[in-house]
Amino acid sequence: MRRTSFRKRRKRNVYGRYVAAIFIWLLFITGIVHMISREEGGFGGTDTESRLDVPEGELPEPTSGSTIRVLLMTTGYGGEIHNEVRVSSDAGLRVSCAGESIEWNKADIYQILPDDARFQKGNIRIESLGQGGQIRLESVERGCGVPSYSGALELRAASGGIAVINELPVETYLCGVVPSEMPASYELEALKAQAVCARSYAFRQMTSYGYPEYEAHVNDSTDFQVYNNSERQESSTRAVTETEGQVVRYKGEIATTYYYSTSCGRTTSLEAWGTDPGEGGGYLQSVNVCGDNGDYEKDLPWYRWTAQVPVQTLSALVSTNTGVNVGTLSGVEVTKRGPGDVALQIVASGDAGSVTVDTENKIRAALGGSGYTITKNDGSTSQSTSLLPSAFFAIERSGDTFVISGGGFGHGIGMSQNGANEMAKQGADYREILQLFYRDVEIG
């Protein structure tokens, strides 16, 4: 099950625009400017045509009728730039560029390479000939196999290949997000809560371009929200439809609705990331995820977990992960805790030195890595990964082993998706679910 992580927005580099503006002005005052075309560099390279100027600051607040632009990553979400694009559609394709278009009615796959001469004229746009038809992106694989996309695909030449942007209505986009972020088998009210969270998060991202060089709001990976990794499902689509346009608001503003897999019975606040919640983050408080019968998730596998890690294994992992050679560890101590009892700081001490690690994500990374086994609440086991399951844990040394006892899976901020599902099983509706995890908010 894929989960969202802390998304960090990239800042726009405007230096080149200032230089270009000065140059244009100098040409203008000498009377020799008749027409000028501008190239702007970006993360993926250089555009072949001037893109629309995006005003500094935020774009207008989106609505359920708005269009979202999604940068599609390569297979395995390994990169942004494709070395080829292969597409097909049962209804046929219209491929357009610079006012000229062709119709591809064959069942064959249509291929576009980076050296396609049309890129010299502008961007290439691909649409299905059928009303509401899907475009298969044959050159990419996702969890569902070859993914299909609604709306249009826009191809832009970029350094090293092609950037692919899916442009489509935001509500249609959400129908591809919800089943990729929460199993479609979950209770309908939990799916509705996920749909409102996903919409709120998307609307927040749509107030600016995460990729201004491509005029794309988001990509389709865990950097933002996973999109189209799983096939669309009737239950997920119903959840989106029955909550159309609804978002979470705090003090009148659309809230950023973080979510994760499983809680330990408590959530935490933005302090876990070293962020001052301030007035704008006051809805992300530590809450108890429990009802009349105790913690909602008490019977789930990741509610509690333990790991017994050999001293030499953890010593090597800490040294590698932090870049500080601590030698053989003598102890690891949680020296600061935050809301919900989450670990905010650890000190790892060894015979060659010590290292202090702050914030939940860095702590999880410091203690993560391959080489040990995690035993879950139900007795099942899982191999360790690059991150410790959560930062809700205690650690002590016992002989030649460090014993880590923890609970939950994920960062612990906002909504627990499994908690939402367990609440729904006990009769809670999506509004009640959201108002437990996000305090003092309005849904609508």
Tab-separated table of C-alpha atoms in Angstrom:
chain	number	residue	atom	x	y	z
A	1	MET	CA	0.000	0.000	0.000
A	2	ARG	CA	1.554	3.283	-1.036
A	3	ARG	CA	1.457	6.190	1.350
A	4	THR	CA	2.084	9.890	1.104
A	5	SER	CA	5.126	11.445	2.674
A	6	PHE	CA	6.043	14.999	3.599
A	7	ARG	CA	5.888	16.875	0.320
A	8	LYS	CA	8.406	19.639	-0.202
A	9	ARG	CA	7.585	22.277	-2.762
A	10	ARG	CA	10.373	23.522	-5.040
A	11	LYS	CA	10.968	27.221	-5.336
A	12	ARG	CA	10.913	28.884	-8.704
A	13	ASN	CA	14.220	30.172	-10.021
A	14	VAL	CA	13.545	33.640	-11.384
A	15	TYR	CA	17.123	34.771	-12.010
A	16	GLY	CA	16.962	33.909	-15.697
A	17	ARG	CA	13.741	35.886	-16.117
A	18	TYR	CA	15.330	39.028	-14.706
A	19	VAL	CA	18.300	38.727	-17.054
A	20	ALA	CA	15.974	38.112	-20.019
A	21	ALA	CA	13.825	41.106	-19.082
A	22	ILE	CA	16.829	43.453	-18.927
A	23	PHE	CA	18.074	42.176	-22.280
A	24	ILE	CA	14.677	42.678	-23.943
A	25	TRP	CA	14.398	46.198	-22.557
A	26	LEU	CA	17.842	47.143	-23.870
A	27	LEU	CA	16.912	45.884	-27.326
A	28	PHE	CA	13.608	47.702	-27.209
A	29	ILE	CA	15.055	51.103	-26.376
A	30	THR	CA	17.507	50.804	-29.259
A	31	GLY	CA	14.571	50.236	-31.607
A	32	ILE	CA	15.631	46.900	-32.930
A	33	VAL	CA	13.101	44.681	-31.225
A	34	HIS	CA	10.460	43.354	-33.552
A	35	MET	CA	9.915	39.879	-32.147
A	36	ILE	CA	11.809	37.843	-29.618
A	37	SER	CA	11.437	34.261	-28.469
A	38	ARG	CA	12.609	33.222	-25.048
A	39	GLU	CA	14.040	29.978	-23.773
A	40	GLU	CA	13.742	29.258	-20.090
A	41	GLY	CA	15.787	26.632	-18.327
A	42	GLY	CA	14.200	24.383	-15.760
A	43	PHE	CA	14.720	21.245	-13.758
A	44	GLY	CA	14.173	19.074	-16.792
A	45	GLY	CA	16.076	21.200	-19.273
A	46	THR	CA	15.097	23.872	-21.800
A	47	ASP	CA	11.715	24.481	-23.367
A	48	THR	CA	11.565	24.733	-27.138
A	49	GLU	CA	8.976	27.484	-27.027
A	50	SER	CA	8.006	30.234	-24.640
A	51	ARG	CA	5.520	29.002	-22.115
A	52	LEU	CA	2.776	31.073	-20.578
A	53	ASP	CA	3.917	33.598	-18.016
A	54	VAL	CA	2.816	32.496	-14.584
A	55	PRO	CA	2.192	35.464	-12.280
A	56	GLU	CA	4.246	35.489	-9.113
A	57	GLY	CA	2.212	34.319	-6.133
A	58	GLU	CA	-0.722	32.001	-6.097
A	59	LEU	CA	-3.141	31.007	-8.837
A	60	PRO	CA	-6.901	31.380	-8.227
A	61	GLU	CA	-8.452	28.909	-5.802
A	62	PRO	CA	-9.575	25.813	-7.729
A	63	THR	CA	-13.099	24.432	-7.899
A	64	SER	CA	-14.506	21.019	-8.746
A	65	GLY	CA	-14.630	22.155	-12.385
A	66	SER	CA	-10.943	23.073	-12.546
A	67	THR	CA	-8.281	21.338	-14.609
A	68	ILE	CA	-5.160	19.863	-13.048
A	69	ARG	CA	-1.870	19.245	-14.835
A	70	VAL	CA	0.087	16.192	-13.676
A	71	LEU	CA	3.689	15.465	-14.637
A	72	LEU	CA	3.886	11.723	-15.309
A	73	MET	CA	7.012	10.032	-14.014
A	74	THR	CA	8.839	7.186	-15.729
A	75	THR	CA	8.422	3.521	-14.791
A	76	GLY	CA	9.106	3.001	-11.111
A	77	TYR	CA	8.831	6.773	-10.584
A	78	GLY	CA	12.555	6.902	-11.321
A	79	GLY	CA	12.590	10.204	-13.188
A	80	GLU	CA	10.687	12.997	-14.878
A	81	ILE	CA	12.076	12.706	-18.410
A	82	HIS	CA	11.055	9.941	-20.840
A	83	ASN	CA	13.397	8.702	-23.589
A	84	GLU	CA	10.379	7.831	-25.731
A	85	VAL	CA	6.598	8.035	-25.618
A	86	ARG	CA	4.414	5.237	-26.966
A	87	VAL	CA	0.638	5.639	-26.866
A	88	SER	CA	-2.494	3.905	-28.126
A	89	SER	CA	-6.266	4.181	-27.828
A	90	ASP	CA	-9.126	1.911	-28.845
A	91	ALA	CA	-10.940	4.992	-30.165
A	92	GLY	CA	-7.962	6.305	-32.118
A	93	LEU	CA	-5.807	9.359	-31.435
A	94	ARG	CA	-5.540	12.963	-32.493
A	95	VAL	CA	-1.953	14.218	-32.393
A	96	SER	CA	-1.605	18.004	-32.680
A	97	CYS	CA	1.201	20.527	-32.793
A	98	ALA	CA	1.319	24.205	-33.758
A	99	GLY	CA	-2.180	24.164	-35.297
A	100	GLU	CA	-1.609	21.028	-37.359
A	101	SER	CA	-2.971	17.613	-36.443
A	102	ILE	CA	-3.167	14.044	-37.658
A	103	GLU	CA	-5.626	11.308	-36.734
A	104	TRP	CA	-4.219	7.909	-35.850
A	105	ASN	CA	-7.067	5.453	-36.277
A	106	LYS	CA	-4.941	2.352	-36.331
A	107	ALA	CA	-4.778	-0.175	-33.531
A	108	ASP	CA	-1.001	0.198	-33.672
A	109	ILE	CA	1.063	1.967	-31.055
A	110	TYR	CA	2.060	5.526	-31.924
A	111	GLN	CA	5.645	6.429	-31.010
A	112	ILE	CA	7.207	9.849	-30.444
A	113	LEU	CA	10.960	10.271	-29.911
A	114	PRO	CA	12.888	13.258	-28.508
A	115	ASP	CA	14.227	14.194	-31.963
A	116	ASP	CA	10.714	14.515	-33.449
A	117	ALA	CA	10.839	17.581	-35.743
A	118	ARG	CA	7.500	18.838	-34.426
A	119	PHE	CA	9.137	19.808	-31.144
A	120	GLN	CA	10.853	22.605	-33.068
A	121	LYS	CA	7.409	24.150	-33.562
A	122	GLY	CA	6.012	23.636	-30.079
A	123	ASN	CA	4.483	21.119	-27.727
A	124	ILE	CA	2.734	17.976	-28.972
A	125	ARG	CA	-0.777	17.276	-27.694
A	126	ILE	CA	-2.409	13.845	-27.771
A	127	GLU	CA	-6.150	13.253	-27.326
A	128	SER	CA	-8.468	10.296	-27.770
A	129	LEU	CA	-10.871	10.539	-30.705
A	130	GLY	CA	-13.644	8.985	-28.631
A	131	GLN	CA	-15.785	10.956	-26.198
A	132	GLY	CA	-14.284	10.276	-22.783
A	133	GLY	CA	-11.806	7.881	-24.372
A	134	GLN	CA	-8.680	6.702	-22.604
A	135	ILE	CA	-5.085	7.046	-23.762
A	136	ARG	CA	-2.788	4.147	-22.924
A	137	LEU	CA	0.784	5.190	-22.142
A	138	GLU	CA	2.439	2.040	-23.453
A	139	SER	CA	5.985	3.169	-22.612
A	140	VAL	CA	5.295	3.244	-18.854
A	141	GLU	CA	4.387	0.556	-16.328
A	142	ARG	CA	2.553	1.064	-13.064
A	143	GLY	CA	1.184	-1.225	-10.377
A	144	CYS	CA	-1.863	-1.868	-12.563
A	145	GLY	CA	0.245	-2.641	-15.644
A	146	VAL	CA	0.070	-0.245	-18.601
A	147	PRO	CA	-1.765	2.848	-17.324
A	148	SER	CA	-4.594	4.598	-19.161
A	149	TYR	CA	-5.297	8.313	-18.857
A	150	SER	CA	-8.339	10.522	-19.286
A	151	GLY	CA	-8.055	14.007	-20.726
A	152	ALA	CA	-5.043	14.903	-22.851
A	153	LEU	CA	-1.327	14.188	-22.806
A	154	GLU	CA	0.967	17.113	-23.521
A	155	LEU	CA	4.535	16.366	-24.579
A	156	ARG	CA	7.296	18.922	-24.102
A	157	ALA	CA	10.863	18.641	-25.304
A	158	ALA	CA	13.290	18.648	-22.397
A	159	SER	CA	16.999	18.128	-21.936
A	160	GLY	CA	17.558	14.402	-22.307
A	161	GLY	CA	14.105	13.482	-23.536
A	162	ILE	CA	10.397	14.287	-23.234
A	163	ALA	CA	8.284	15.573	-20.346
A	164	VAL	CA	4.742	14.146	-20.316
A	165	ILE	CA	1.915	16.103	-18.677
A	166	ASN	CA	-1.594	14.707	-18.197
A	167	GLU	CA	-4.189	17.490	-18.315
A	168	LEU	CA	-7.634	16.510	-17.023
A	169	PRO	CA	-10.542	17.614	-14.783
A	170	VAL	CA	-9.530	17.499	-11.127
A	171	GLU	CA	-12.495	15.322	-10.114
A	172	THR	CA	-11.465	12.761	-12.745
A	173	TYR	CA	-7.899	12.951	-11.425
A	174	LEU	CA	-9.162	12.135	-7.934
A	175	CYS	CA	-10.810	8.963	-9.253
A	176	GLY	CA	-7.269	7.800	-10.054
A	177	VAL	CA	-5.795	9.003	-6.752
A	178	VAL	CA	-8.181	7.465	-4.214
A	179	PRO	CA	-7.705	3.776	-5.222
A	180	SER	CA	-3.948	4.368	-5.478
A	181	GLU	CA	-3.780	5.743	-1.940
A	182	MET	CA	-6.404	3.605	-0.155
A	183	PRO	CA	-7.583	0.060	-0.996
A	184	ALA	CA	-10.922	0.154	-2.793
A	185	SER	CA	-12.100	-2.648	-0.477
A	186	TYR	CA	-12.176	-0.244	2.474
A	187	GLU	CA	-15.471	1.016	3.888
A	188	LEU	CA	-17.245	3.614	1.762
A	189	GLU	CA	-17.143	6.257	4.516
A	190	ALA	CA	-13.374	5.796	4.836
A	191	LEU	CA	-13.048	6.152	1.060
A	192	LYS	CA	-15.112	9.336	1.235
A	193	ALA	CA	-12.793	10.708	3.923
A	194	GLN	CA	-9.835	9.837	1.690
A	195	ALA	CA	-11.508	11.544	-1.281
A	196	VAL	CA	-12.027	14.765	0.678
A	197	CYS	CA	-8.419	14.623	1.910
A	198	ALA	CA	-7.120	14.010	-1.598
A	199	ARG	CA	-9.232	16.857	-3.008
A	200	SER	CA	-8.100	19.248	-0.292
A	201	TYR	CA	-4.479	18.369	-0.904
A	202	ALA	CA	-4.870	18.694	-4.677
A	203	PHE	CA	-6.628	22.065	-4.405
A	204	ARG	CA	-3.790	23.353	-2.233
A	205	GLN	CA	-1.214	22.236	-4.780
A	206	MET	CA	-3.198	23.792	-7.635
A	207	THR	CA	-2.740	27.309	-6.256
A	208	SER	CA	0.770	27.269	-7.764
A	209	TYR	CA	2.898	25.185	-10.120
A	210	GLY	CA	5.092	22.547	-8.507
A	211	TYR	CA	6.818	22.355	-11.912
A	212	PRO	CA	6.627	25.862	-13.409
A	213	GLU	CA	8.882	24.849	-16.312
A	214	TYR	CA	6.127	22.491	-17.482
A	215	GLU	CA	3.157	24.368	-16.000
A	216	ALA	CA	2.390	21.230	-13.990
A	217	HIS	CA	0.868	21.407	-10.536
A	218	VAL	CA	2.039	18.004	-9.251
A	219	ASN	CA	3.598	14.742	-10.340
A	220	ASP	CA	1.995	11.319	-9.993
A	221	SER	CA	4.243	9.892	-7.263
A	222	THR	CA	4.421	10.004	-3.470
A	223	ASP	CA	6.101	13.400	-3.845
A	224	PHE	CA	2.504	14.636	-3.983
A	225	GLN	CA	-0.241	11.986	-4.245
A	226	VAL	CA	0.010	8.655	-6.038
A	227	TYR	CA	-2.124	8.812	-9.171
A	228	ASN	CA	-3.169	6.010	-11.516
A	229	ASN	CA	-0.957	3.351	-9.948
A	230	SER	CA	-4.063	1.227	-9.323
A	231	GLU	CA	-7.019	0.786	-11.631
A	232	ARG	CA	-10.088	2.894	-11.001
A	233	GLN	CA	-12.699	1.151	-8.915
A	234	GLU	CA	-16.447	1.641	-8.610
A	235	SER	CA	-16.306	2.189	-4.835
A	236	SER	CA	-13.519	4.775	-5.056
A	237	THR	CA	-15.237	6.618	-7.887
A	238	ARG	CA	-18.468	6.636	-5.877
A	239	ALA	CA	-16.603	8.165	-2.926
A	240	VAL	CA	-15.274	10.944	-5.153
A	241	THR	CA	-18.669	11.552	-6.769
A	242	GLU	CA	-20.613	11.652	-3.495
A	243	THR	CA	-18.217	14.227	-2.010
A	244	GLU	CA	-17.773	16.291	-5.180
A	245	GLY	CA	-16.200	19.673	-4.477
A	246	GLN	CA	-15.905	19.103	-0.731
A	247	VAL	CA	-12.683	20.090	1.022
A	248	VAL	CA	-11.381	20.513	4.553
A	249	ARG	CA	-11.149	24.154	5.645
A	250	TYR	CA	-9.478	25.654	8.676
A	251	LYS	CA	-10.243	29.277	9.468
A	252	GLY	CA	-11.692	29.629	5.984
A	253	GLU	CA	-8.616	28.329	4.141
A	254	ILE	CA	-8.263	24.951	2.457
A	255	ALA	CA	-6.209	22.748	4.768
A	256	THR	CA	-3.250	20.612	3.738
A	257	THR	CA	-4.591	17.215	4.764
A	258	TYR	CA	-1.648	14.941	5.523
A	259	TYR	CA	-2.380	11.258	5.957
A	260	TYR	CA	-0.517	8.006	6.527
A	261	SER	CA	-1.104	4.281	6.999
A	262	THR	CA	-1.593	3.307	10.654
A	263	SER	CA	-1.532	5.042	14.037
A	264	CYS	CA	-0.257	3.689	17.342
A	265	GLY	CA	-3.415	5.000	18.986
A	266	ARG	CA	-2.197	8.614	18.918
A	267	THR	CA	-1.271	11.126	16.270
A	268	THR	CA	1.236	13.961	16.445
A	269	SER	CA	1.564	17.523	15.155
A	270	LEU	CA	3.776	19.410	12.721
A	271	GLU	CA	6.373	19.653	15.493
A	272	ALA	CA	7.417	16.138	14.438
A	273	TRP	CA	8.874	17.722	11.293
A	274	GLY	CA	10.475	20.563	13.218
A	275	THR	CA	7.777	22.969	12.035
A	276	ASP	CA	6.041	25.501	14.237
A	277	PRO	CA	2.325	24.820	13.687
A	278	GLY	CA	1.532	28.519	14.070
A	279	GLU	CA	-2.025	29.648	13.468
A	280	GLY	CA	-2.306	27.958	10.080
A	281	GLY	CA	-1.424	24.469	11.337
A	282	GLY	CA	-3.545	24.438	14.458
A	283	TYR	CA	-5.858	21.769	13.044
A	284	LEU	CA	-3.014	19.221	13.060
A	285	GLN	CA	-3.019	18.343	16.748
A	286	SER	CA	-2.158	15.188	18.633
A	287	VAL	CA	-5.358	13.201	19.174
A	288	ASN	CA	-6.247	9.815	20.620
A	289	VAL	CA	-7.483	7.482	17.878
A	290	CYS	CA	-9.917	5.579	20.040
A	291	GLY	CA	-13.579	4.922	20.734
A	292	ASP	CA	-15.689	3.307	23.423
A	293	ASN	CA	-13.882	-0.006	22.927
A	294	GLY	CA	-10.354	1.362	23.027
A	295	ASP	CA	-7.953	2.179	20.192
A	296	TYR	CA	-9.596	1.653	16.814
A	297	GLU	CA	-6.516	-0.032	15.349
A	298	LYS	CA	-5.550	-2.215	18.309
A	299	ASP	CA	-6.015	-5.450	16.363
A	300	LEU	CA	-4.148	-4.374	13.218
A	301	PRO	CA	-0.659	-5.651	12.345
A	302	TRP	CA	1.215	-2.334	12.444
A	303	TYR	CA	-0.487	-1.067	15.609
A	304	ARG	CA	2.470	-2.488	17.540
A	305	TRP	CA	5.825	-3.836	16.340
A	306	THR	CA	9.223	-4.827	17.684
A	307	ALA	CA	12.663	-5.258	16.175
A	308	GLN	CA	15.713	-6.938	17.680
A	309	VAL	CA	18.734	-5.492	15.913
A	310	PRO	CA	22.284	-6.777	16.474
A	311	VAL	CA	24.579	-4.067	17.836
A	312	GLN	CA	26.955	-4.346	14.883
A	313	THR	CA	24.100	-4.067	12.399
A	314	LEU	CA	22.608	-0.940	13.968
A	315	SER	CA	26.073	0.593	14.435
A	316	ALA	CA	26.783	0.229	10.722
A	317	LEU	CA	23.359	1.568	9.752
A	318	VAL	CA	23.591	4.656	11.960
A	319	SER	CA	27.088	5.471	10.692
A	320	THR	CA	26.034	5.035	7.066
A	321	ASN	CA	22.707	6.823	7.358
A	322	THR	CA	23.988	9.851	9.275
A	323	GLY	CA	27.411	10.152	7.677
A	324	VAL	CA	29.024	10.127	11.139
A	325	ASN	CA	31.281	7.243	12.155
A	326	VAL	CA	30.105	6.357	15.657
A	327	GLY	CA	31.994	3.060	15.762
A	328	THR	CA	30.300	0.396	17.860
A	329	LEU	CA	27.190	1.752	19.525
A	330	SER	CA	26.987	1.704	23.293
A	331	GLY	CA	23.537	3.261	23.422
A	332	VAL	CA	20.760	5.064	21.576
A	333	GLU	CA	18.641	7.430	23.658
A	334	VAL	CA	15.467	9.341	22.821
A	335	THR	CA	16.366	12.734	24.272
A	336	LYS	CA	13.288	14.686	23.213
A	337	ARG	CA	9.673	13.754	22.596
A	338	GLY	CA	6.795	15.690	21.103
A	339	PRO	CA	2.991	15.579	21.005
A	340	GLY	CA	1.671	12.030	21.090
A	341	ASP	CA	5.017	10.901	22.558
A	342	VAL	CA	6.687	10.899	19.130
A	343	ALA	CA	10.490	10.905	19.133
A	344	LEU	CA	11.815	14.336	18.157
A	345	GLN	CA	15.487	13.779	18.918
A	346	ILE	CA	17.826	10.851	19.486
A	347	VAL	CA	21.477	10.661	20.473
A	348	ALA	CA	23.414	7.614	19.256
A	349	SER	CA	26.706	7.104	21.116
A	350	GLY	CA	29.543	4.770	20.199
A	351	ASP	CA	33.235	4.168	20.878
A	352	ALA	CA	34.230	6.420	17.948
A	353	GLY	CA	31.835	9.297	18.536
A	354	SER	CA	28.194	10.270	18.798
A	355	VAL	CA	25.546	11.829	16.607
A	356	THR	CA	22.349	13.745	17.351
A	357	VAL	CA	19.418	13.338	14.984
A	358	ASP	CA	16.325	15.575	14.990
A	359	THR	CA	12.776	15.246	13.529
A	360	GLU	CA	10.781	12.096	12.903
A	361	ASN	CA	11.696	11.534	9.267
A	362	LYS	CA	15.441	11.861	9.887
A	363	ILE	CA	15.246	9.666	12.980
A	364	ARG	CA	13.420	6.968	11.025
A	365	ALA	CA	16.025	7.205	8.271
A	366	ALA	CA	18.909	7.011	10.754
A	367	LEU	CA	17.610	3.768	12.269
A	368	GLY	CA	16.329	2.296	9.018
A	369	GLY	CA	17.969	0.128	6.391
A	370	SER	CA	18.187	-3.538	5.531
A	371	GLY	CA	19.517	-6.187	7.853
A	372	TYR	CA	16.919	-6.907	10.514
A	373	THR	CA	13.405	-8.297	10.947
A	374	ILE	CA	10.347	-6.513	12.338
A	375	THR	CA	7.699	-8.543	14.165
A	376	LYS	CA	4.200	-7.076	13.960
A	377	ASN	CA	1.228	-7.095	16.317
A	378	ASP	CA	-0.268	-10.239	14.761
A	379	GLY	CA	2.994	-12.191	14.856
A	380	SER	CA	3.761	-11.740	11.177
A	381	THR	CA	7.174	-10.419	10.168
A	382	SER	CA	8.550	-7.923	7.692
A	383	GLN	CA	12.079	-7.099	6.631
A	384	SER	CA	13.387	-3.674	7.579
A	385	THR	CA	13.386	-0.961	4.941
A	386	SER	CA	15.013	2.445	4.504
A	387	LEU	CA	12.757	3.945	7.193
A	388	LEU	CA	11.814	2.714	10.643
A	389	PRO	CA	8.033	2.075	10.545
A	390	SER	CA	7.349	5.131	12.700
A	391	ALA	CA	8.944	7.491	15.234
A	392	PHE	CA	6.619	6.335	18.001
A	393	PHE	CA	9.085	3.976	19.682
A	394	ALA	CA	11.347	3.198	22.631
A	395	ILE	CA	14.830	1.684	22.305
A	396	GLU	CA	17.144	-0.083	24.730
A	397	ARG	CA	20.248	-2.241	24.570
A	398	SER	CA	20.057	-5.788	25.834
A	399	GLY	CA	23.402	-7.547	25.580
A	400	ASP	CA	24.494	-7.627	21.937
A	401	THR	CA	21.073	-6.512	20.696
A	402	PHE	CA	19.103	-3.283	20.491
A	403	VAL	CA	15.393	-3.822	21.089
A	404	ILE	CA	13.142	-1.259	19.370
A	405	SER	CA	9.492	-1.353	20.477
A	406	GLY	CA	7.147	0.847	18.512
A	407	GLY	CA	3.714	1.401	17.075
A	408	GLY	CA	2.108	2.696	13.916
A	409	PHE	CA	3.288	2.974	10.336
A	410	GLY	CA	3.970	6.361	8.769
A	411	HIS	CA	4.673	9.890	9.925
A	412	GLY	CA	1.704	10.100	12.294
A	413	ILE	CA	0.459	13.556	11.232
A	414	GLY	CA	-3.162	13.973	10.183
A	415	MET	CA	-5.408	11.064	9.236
A	416	SER	CA	-4.587	7.418	9.826
A	417	GLN	CA	-6.072	5.615	6.850
A	418	ASN	CA	-6.508	2.347	8.723
A	419	GLY	CA	-7.895	4.291	11.656
A	420	ALA	CA	-10.442	5.853	9.305
A	421	ASN	CA	-11.454	2.430	8.030
A	422	GLU	CA	-11.858	1.009	11.527
A	423	MET	CA	-13.953	4.031	12.529
A	424	ALA	CA	-16.175	3.489	9.495
A	425	LYS	CA	-16.641	-0.156	10.475
A	426	GLN	CA	-17.970	1.064	13.804
A	427	GLY	CA	-20.479	3.402	12.177
A	428	ALA	CA	-18.635	6.724	11.827
A	429	ASP	CA	-19.349	8.744	8.687
A	430	TYR	CA	-16.674	10.569	6.721
A	431	ARG	CA	-17.325	13.905	8.414
A	432	GLU	CA	-16.879	12.373	11.859
A	433	ILE	CA	-13.687	10.695	10.687
A	434	LEU	CA	-12.223	13.900	9.306
A	435	GLN	CA	-13.197	15.954	12.336
A	436	LEU	CA	-11.393	13.530	14.651
A	437	PHE	CA	-8.099	13.768	12.796
A	438	TYR	CA	-8.332	17.447	11.781
A	439	ARG	CA	-9.487	19.593	14.682
A	440	ASP	CA	-11.788	22.615	14.473
A	441	VAL	CA	-12.262	22.279	10.706
A	442	GLU	CA	-15.242	22.627	8.406
A	443	ILE	CA	-16.109	20.166	5.638
A	444	GLY	CA	-17.771	21.519	2.530
